[in-house]
mmCIF file of C-alpha atoms in Angstrom:
data_model
loop_
_atom_site.group_PDB
_atom_site.id
_atom_site.type_symbol
_atom_site.label_atom_id
_atom_site.label_comp_id
_atom_site.label_asym_id
_atom_site.label_seq_id
_atom_site.Cartn_x
_atom_site.Cartn_y
_atom_site.Cartn_z
ATOM 1 C CA THR A 26 -8.117 12.701 24.594
ATOM 2 C CA ASN A 27 -9.103 9.061 24.079
ATOM 3 C CA GLY A 28 -7.722 8.903 20.541
ATOM 4 C CA GLU A 29 -9.198 12.225 19.410
ATOM 5 C CA VAL A 30 -6.474 14.411 17.898
ATOM 6 C CA PRO A 31 -6.260 17.522 15.733
ATOM 7 C CA GLY A 32 -6.238 16.628 12.049
ATOM 8 C CA ALA A 33 -6.298 19.192 9.278
ATOM 9 C CA CYS A 34 -6.657 22.899 9.837
ATOM 10 C CA ALA A 35 -7.617 25.891 7.704
ATOM 11 C CA VAL A 36 -7.408 29.659 8.117
ATOM 12 C CA SER A 37 -10.062 31.974 6.671
ATOM 13 C CA PRO A 38 -9.361 35.319 4.965
ATOM 14 C CA ASN A 39 -10.226 37.077 8.257
ATOM 15 C CA ARG A 40 -7.834 34.748 10.160
ATOM 16 C CA THR A 41 -10.426 32.483 11.744
ATOM 17 C CA LEU A 42 -8.826 29.110 12.461
ATOM 18 C CA ALA A 43 -10.725 25.853 11.940
ATOM 19 C CA VAL A 44 -9.308 22.573 13.278
ATOM 20 C CA VAL A 45 -10.902 19.222 12.499
ATOM 21 C CA ILE A 46 -10.738 16.635 15.251
ATOM 22 C CA VAL A 47 -9.951 13.116 14.026
ATOM 23 C CA CYS A 48 -10.539 9.849 15.840
ATOM 24 C CA THR A 49 -7.454 7.622 15.723
ATOM 25 C CA GLU A 50 -8.883 4.775 17.819
ATOM 26 C CA GLY A 51 -11.855 2.458 17.314
ATOM 27 C CA TYR A 52 -13.692 3.627 20.410
ATOM 28 C CA CYS A 53 -13.752 7.405 19.830
ATOM 29 C CA ARG A 54 -16.898 9.422 19.498
ATOM 30 C CA ALA A 55 -17.700 11.226 16.257
ATOM 31 C CA GLY A 56 -15.316 13.972 15.186
ATOM 32 C CA GLU A 57 -16.008 17.698 15.164
ATOM 33 C CA ILE A 58 -14.684 21.048 14.026
ATOM 34 C CA LEU A 59 -13.246 23.620 16.430
ATOM 35 C CA ILE A 60 -13.465 27.201 15.156
ATOM 36 C CA TYR A 61 -11.303 29.837 16.813
ATOM 37 C CA ALA A 62 -12.308 33.410 15.943
ATOM 38 C CA HIS A 63 -9.572 34.977 18.086
ATOM 39 C CA GLU A 64 -6.365 33.606 19.561
ATOM 40 C CA THR A 65 -7.577 33.858 23.162
ATOM 41 C CA ASP A 66 -11.203 32.775 22.699
ATOM 42 C CA SER A 67 -12.568 29.321 23.407
ATOM 43 C CA PRO A 68 -13.461 27.513 20.196
ATOM 44 C CA LYS A 69 -16.948 27.183 18.782
ATOM 45 C CA VAL A 70 -17.719 23.470 18.267
ATOM 46 C CA VAL A 71 -19.365 22.703 14.918
ATOM 47 C CA THR A 72 -20.518 19.391 13.446
ATOM 48 C CA CYS A 73 -21.829 18.259 10.071
ATOM 49 C CA PRO A 74 -25.024 16.162 9.900
ATOM 50 C CA ASN A 75 -23.571 13.696 7.369
ATOM 51 C CA MET A 76 -20.079 13.265 8.811
ATOM 52 C CA TYR A 77 -18.614 10.978 11.461
ATOM 53 C CA HIS A 78 -14.881 11.069 10.599
ATOM 54 C CA TYR A 79 -13.535 14.572 9.873
ATOM 55 C CA TYR A 80 -10.263 14.634 7.893
ATOM 56 C CA TYR A 81 -9.819 17.714 5.674
ATOM 57 C CA ALA A 82 -10.763 21.404 5.739
ATOM 58 C CA ALA A 83 -10.439 24.487 3.526
ATOM 59 C CA TYR A 84 -11.909 27.975 3.551
ATOM 60 C CA ASP A 85 -13.010 29.669 0.352
ATOM 61 C CA GLY A 86 -12.419 33.370 -0.313
ATOM 62 C CA GLY A 87 -15.741 34.291 1.304
ATOM 63 C CA GLY A 88 -14.963 32.645 4.639
ATOM 64 C CA ASN A 89 -17.114 29.541 4.094
ATOM 65 C CA LEU A 90 -15.512 26.373 5.453
ATOM 66 C CA PHE A 91 -15.562 23.104 3.464
ATOM 67 C CA VAL A 92 -14.885 19.822 5.239
ATOM 68 C CA GLY A 93 -14.189 16.386 3.791
ATOM 69 C CA GLY A 94 -14.439 13.106 5.627
ATOM 70 C CA GLU A 95 -16.502 9.954 5.989
ATOM 71 C CA ASN A 96 -19.960 9.049 7.214
ATOM 72 C CA LEU A 97 -20.607 6.435 9.908
ATOM 73 C CA SER A 98 -20.353 3.677 7.259
ATOM 74 C CA ASN A 99 -16.906 4.985 6.135
ATOM 75 C CA GLY A 100 -18.329 6.331 2.865
ATOM 76 C CA PHE A 101 -17.439 9.731 1.373
ATOM 77 C CA ALA A 102 -18.972 12.746 3.160
ATOM 78 C CA PHE A 103 -18.632 16.460 2.408
ATOM 79 C CA CYS A 104 -20.113 19.528 4.076
ATOM 80 C CA GLU A 105 -20.007 23.304 4.181
ATOM 81 C CA VAL A 106 -20.044 25.490 7.267
ATOM 82 C CA PRO A 107 -21.295 28.834 5.920
ATOM 83 C CA LYS A 108 -19.471 31.897 7.243
ATOM 84 C CA GLY A 109 -20.796 32.751 10.704
ATOM 85 C CA SER A 110 -22.875 29.569 11.004
ATOM 86 C CA ALA A 111 -22.853 27.289 14.031
ATOM 87 C CA LYS A 112 -23.642 24.141 12.034
ATOM 88 C CA GLY A 113 -22.543 22.373 8.894
ATOM 89 C CA VAL A 114 -24.712 21.644 5.866
ATOM 90 C CA ALA A 115 -24.342 18.360 3.959
ATOM 91 C CA VAL A 116 -23.221 18.937 0.353
ATOM 92 C CA THR A 117 -23.905 16.393 -2.409
ATOM 93 C CA LEU A 118 -21.294 16.373 -5.179
ATOM 94 C CA ASP A 119 -21.742 15.301 -8.810
ATOM 95 C CA SER A 120 -19.218 12.504 -9.392
ATOM 96 C CA PRO A 121 -17.799 12.544 -5.853
ATOM 97 C CA PRO A 122 -14.541 10.807 -4.935
ATOM 98 C CA ALA A 123 -14.972 7.247 -3.669
ATOM 99 C CA ASP A 124 -13.680 8.173 -0.210
ATOM 100 C CA ALA A 125 -12.358 11.094 1.828
ATOM 101 C CA ALA A 126 -10.026 13.344 -0.155
ATOM 102 C CA PRO A 127 -7.898 16.411 0.652
ATOM 103 C CA VAL A 128 -9.920 19.611 0.124
ATOM 104 C CA GLN A 129 -8.548 22.967 -1.073
ATOM 105 C CA TRP A 130 -9.722 26.271 -2.514
ATOM 106 C CA ASP A 131 -7.977 27.468 -5.685
ATOM 107 C CA GLY A 132 -9.513 30.939 -5.825
ATOM 108 C CA SER A 133 -12.427 29.813 -8.006
ATOM 109 C CA TYR A 134 -13.220 26.170 -7.209
ATOM 110 C CA ILE A 135 -13.190 23.650 -4.398
ATOM 111 C CA VAL A 136 -10.601 21.089 -5.490
ATOM 112 C CA MET A 137 -9.805 17.630 -4.188
ATOM 113 C CA THR A 138 -7.800 14.568 -5.105
ATOM 114 C CA TYR A 139 -9.961 12.139 -7.021
ATOM 115 C CA ASN A 140 -9.935 8.563 -5.695
ATOM 116 C CA HIS A 141 -6.409 8.765 -4.237
ATOM 117 C CA SER A 142 -4.820 9.192 -7.637
ATOM 118 C CA ASN A 143 -2.997 11.858 -9.600
ATOM 119 C CA VAL A 144 -6.300 13.359 -10.749
ATOM 120 C CA ILE A 145 -7.652 16.595 -9.279
ATOM 121 C CA ALA A 146 -11.395 17.290 -9.444
ATOM 122 C CA ARG A 147 -12.687 20.896 -9.438
ATOM 123 C CA TYR A 148 -16.184 21.665 -8.137
ATOM 124 C CA THR A 149 -18.483 24.680 -8.057
ATOM 125 C CA ILE A 150 -20.542 24.652 -4.835
ATOM 126 C CA LYS A 151 -23.990 26.254 -4.770
ATOM 127 C CA GLY A 152 -26.075 25.623 -1.685
ATOM 128 C CA ALA A 153 -26.140 21.919 -0.845
ATOM 129 C CA LYS A 154 -24.981 20.828 -4.313
ATOM 130 C CA GLY A 155 -21.576 20.666 -5.965
ATOM 131 C CA ALA A 156 -21.132 20.463 -9.732
ATOM 132 C CA LEU A 157 -18.024 18.810 -11.158
ATOM 133 C CA GLU A 158 -16.518 21.426 -13.476
ATOM 134 C CA ASP A 159 -13.533 19.451 -14.739
ATOM 135 C CA THR A 160 -10.614 17.233 -13.802
ATOM 136 C CA LEU A 161 -6.917 17.468 -14.505
ATOM 137 C CA THR A 162 -4.116 14.938 -14.301
ATOM 138 C CA LEU A 163 -0.716 15.569 -12.726
ATOM 139 C CA SER A 164 1.409 13.017 -14.633
ATOM 140 C CA GLY A 165 3.738 11.107 -12.327
ATOM 141 C CA ALA A 166 2.244 12.546 -9.133
ATOM 142 C CA ASP A 167 0.945 10.699 -6.101
ATOM 143 C CA ASP A 168 -2.293 11.673 -4.369
ATOM 144 C CA MET A 169 -0.925 14.442 -2.097
ATOM 145 C CA PHE A 170 -0.945 17.870 -3.703
ATOM 146 C CA THR A 171 -1.417 21.525 -2.895
ATOM 147 C CA ILE A 172 -2.338 24.534 -4.989
ATOM 148 C CA ALA A 173 0.804 26.617 -4.595
ATOM 149 C CA SER A 174 -0.397 29.634 -6.589
ATOM 150 C CA LYS A 175 -2.954 30.505 -9.249
ATOM 151 C CA ASN A 176 -0.801 28.772 -11.852
ATOM 152 C CA THR A 177 1.156 26.087 -9.949
ATOM 153 C CA ALA A 178 0.303 22.877 -8.136
ATOM 154 C CA LEU A 179 2.901 21.077 -6.030
ATOM 155 C CA ALA A 180 2.615 17.293 -5.646
ATOM 156 C CA GLU A 181 4.566 14.300 -4.420
ATOM 157 C CA THR A 182 6.266 12.240 -7.092
ATOM 158 C CA GLY A 183 8.130 8.949 -6.723
ATOM 159 C CA SER A 184 11.376 10.681 -5.808
ATOM 160 C CA GLY A 185 10.387 14.043 -4.354
ATOM 161 C CA PHE A 186 8.146 16.916 -5.388
ATOM 162 C CA GLY A 187 6.960 18.100 -8.779
ATOM 163 C CA TYR A 188 5.792 21.547 -9.824
ATOM 164 C CA PHE A 189 2.868 21.323 -12.248
ATOM 165 C CA ARG A 190 1.095 23.935 -14.338
ATOM 166 C CA TYR A 191 -2.314 24.637 -12.846
ATOM 167 C CA PRO A 192 -5.026 24.151 -14.010
ATOM 168 C CA THR A 193 -3.647 22.415 -17.107
ATOM 169 C CA GLY A 194 -1.755 19.615 -15.319
ATOM 170 C CA GLY A 195 0.400 17.260 -17.372
ATOM 171 C CA GLU A 196 4.091 16.646 -16.707
ATOM 172 C CA PRO A 197 5.951 18.606 -13.991
ATOM 173 C CA TYR A 198 7.886 21.612 -15.277
ATOM 174 C CA LYS A 199 10.299 21.342 -12.328
ATOM 175 C CA THR A 200 11.154 18.610 -9.816
ATOM 176 C CA GLU A 201 13.030 18.492 -6.521
ATOM 177 C CA GLN A 202 14.493 15.370 -4.978
ATOM 178 C CA SER A 203 13.366 14.656 -1.417
ATOM 179 C CA ASN A 204 12.924 11.737 0.939
ATOM 180 C CA VAL A 205 10.323 13.609 3.002
ATOM 181 C CA PHE A 206 6.760 12.651 2.131
ATOM 182 C CA GLY A 207 3.342 13.358 3.581
ATOM 183 C CA ALA A 208 1.163 16.425 3.640
ATOM 184 C CA ILE A 209 2.273 19.463 1.654
ATOM 185 C CA THR A 210 1.642 23.002 2.889
ATOM 186 C CA ILE A 211 2.533 26.334 1.318
ATOM 187 C CA SER A 212 2.712 29.367 3.609
ATOM 188 C CA PRO A 213 2.422 32.885 2.223
ATOM 189 C CA ALA A 214 5.304 35.293 2.703
ATOM 190 C CA PRO A 215 4.851 37.497 5.794
ATOM 191 C CA GLN A 216 3.541 41.007 5.261
ATOM 192 C CA LEU A 217 6.143 43.561 6.384
#
């Protein structure tokens, strides 16, 4: 309502759904996170103390939620909602991106696009601090990417999508032509 719409979402290992609410108008109130533990339950509303605009979300393997966005001054903001918690904790990153960046979990690190480029930054998060472990470059990629598996990243290129070795980066080992651009999502195969 009033310009507040669902933005990114994330699903935890135990199937808890988190949806970040984004303000698309100048007069909205601050964003928030809605956490649904079960399909029929009402969501738990969670906020982060350092965040005003909520854009991106990812769960790690332990069920902790990481959220990227902006503070009230439109500067970079990042927080963690520990598993089972009702509130977010501000996280300070070494060498943070200049502004909000897509957030993902690669099985070992929190990863995000670095300064809307073809560089991916990988962080280890401990408490309220995040250490930059390394960066990798996806040559020829734009700033939208997803970790498709433990050894592949998928990213937009000028003419479609490229498959890149992860975490080494470099040139794509495979490309697909496409005129569809935007967010990239990989869904796991259903369990039969």
